[in-house]
C-alpha positions as MATLAB code, in Angstrom:
seq = 'MSRVTSPAYTGSVRNLARGADKGSSAFYKTYELKPEMASFLGQSSMTSQAALKALYDYINANGLRAGKSITCDSKLKAISGKTEMTPPDVMKMMWQNLVR';
ca = [
      70.665  101.163   43.913;
      70.615   97.865   42.151;
      72.549   97.297   38.986;
      71.226   96.231   35.611;
      72.641   92.850   34.674;
      72.300   93.325   30.939;
      75.641   92.953   29.131;
      74.737   95.958   26.978;
      74.607   98.363   29.934;
      77.056   98.425   32.837;
      75.915  101.546   34.747;
      73.397  101.742   37.567;
      69.633  101.937   37.126;
      69.743  105.442   38.561;
      72.123  106.650   35.823;
      70.001  105.002   33.148;
      66.921  106.857   34.411;
      68.863  110.134   34.286;
      69.694  109.620   30.621;
      73.108  107.982   30.797;
      72.211  106.155   27.591;
      72.175  109.415   25.629;
      71.992  107.784   22.211;
      68.328  106.898   22.597;
      67.094  110.171   24.092;
      65.206  112.702   21.970;
      66.993  115.507   23.852;
      70.325  114.554   22.247;
      69.073  114.164   18.674;
      69.802  117.065   16.321;
      66.709  118.549   14.706;
      66.232  121.055   11.914;
      64.473  124.199   13.117;
      61.512  125.842   11.405;
      62.478  129.189    9.791;
      60.976  131.403   12.534;
      62.769  129.513   15.310;
      65.990  129.331   13.282;
      66.095  133.102   12.852;
      65.258  133.618   16.545;
      68.015  131.262   17.761;
      70.499  132.063   14.993;
      71.044  128.425   13.968;
      69.375  126.112   11.477;
      69.684  122.942   13.571;
      70.313  121.993   17.186;
      69.288  119.503   19.839;
      65.996  120.039   21.612;
      67.888  120.414   24.891;
      70.036  123.209   23.423;
      66.972  124.902   21.898;
      65.107  124.835   25.220;
      68.154  126.203   27.044;
      68.521  128.993   24.474;
      64.844  129.916   24.870;
      65.121  130.090   28.661;
      68.411  132.011   28.421;
      66.591  134.597   26.282;
      63.584  134.685   28.622;
      65.754  135.158   31.721;
      68.156  137.652   30.106;
      65.259  139.889   29.069;
      63.408  139.638   32.385;
      60.307  138.088   30.818;
      59.711  135.590   33.603;
      57.703  136.439   36.725;
      57.270  133.312   38.810;
      55.654  130.719   36.577;
      54.334  133.267   34.102;
      56.342  134.278   31.046;
      55.355  137.496   29.288;
      56.165  137.308   25.581;
      57.905  140.212   23.909;
      57.527  140.795   20.161;
      60.147  138.181   19.227;
      58.639  135.405   21.360;
      55.126  136.370   20.300;
      56.143  135.926   16.636;
      57.107  132.317   17.357;
      54.435  131.333   19.885;
      51.500  133.510   18.860;
      50.772  134.133   22.556;
      51.214  137.110   24.856;
      51.804  134.969   27.968;
      53.098  131.453   28.467;
      53.871  128.968   31.219;
      56.889  126.625   31.251;
      54.867  123.757   29.682;
      53.825  126.167   26.917;
      57.499  126.932   26.217;
      58.249  123.210   25.904;
      55.258  122.707   23.603;
      56.262  125.696   21.456;
      59.800  124.369   21.182;
      58.618  120.930   19.965;
      56.236  122.547   17.481;
      59.161  124.437   15.923;
      61.394  121.397   15.433;
      61.208  119.536   12.127;
      60.911  115.839   12.937;
];
């Protein structure tokens, strides 16, 4: 891989594409959560990456995922308003429940 010659960044292009410059990424910014999501996750603010991980931890721990289909239980349905979701739907739901 080639290297970026900018004096502001000394890592490789590959690391930059992977998010090595974490200060500018939306995944590392702390967001306030809407009340429904805050009660579901048990916190009032977190990064979007942590919120997405917590959602998938819940989905996997409760056996709600079957392939690419996610069946919503009562708690997930209260947040999403859907009975079934796909992974892009989970991402969309997460962003809709972050206060920007």
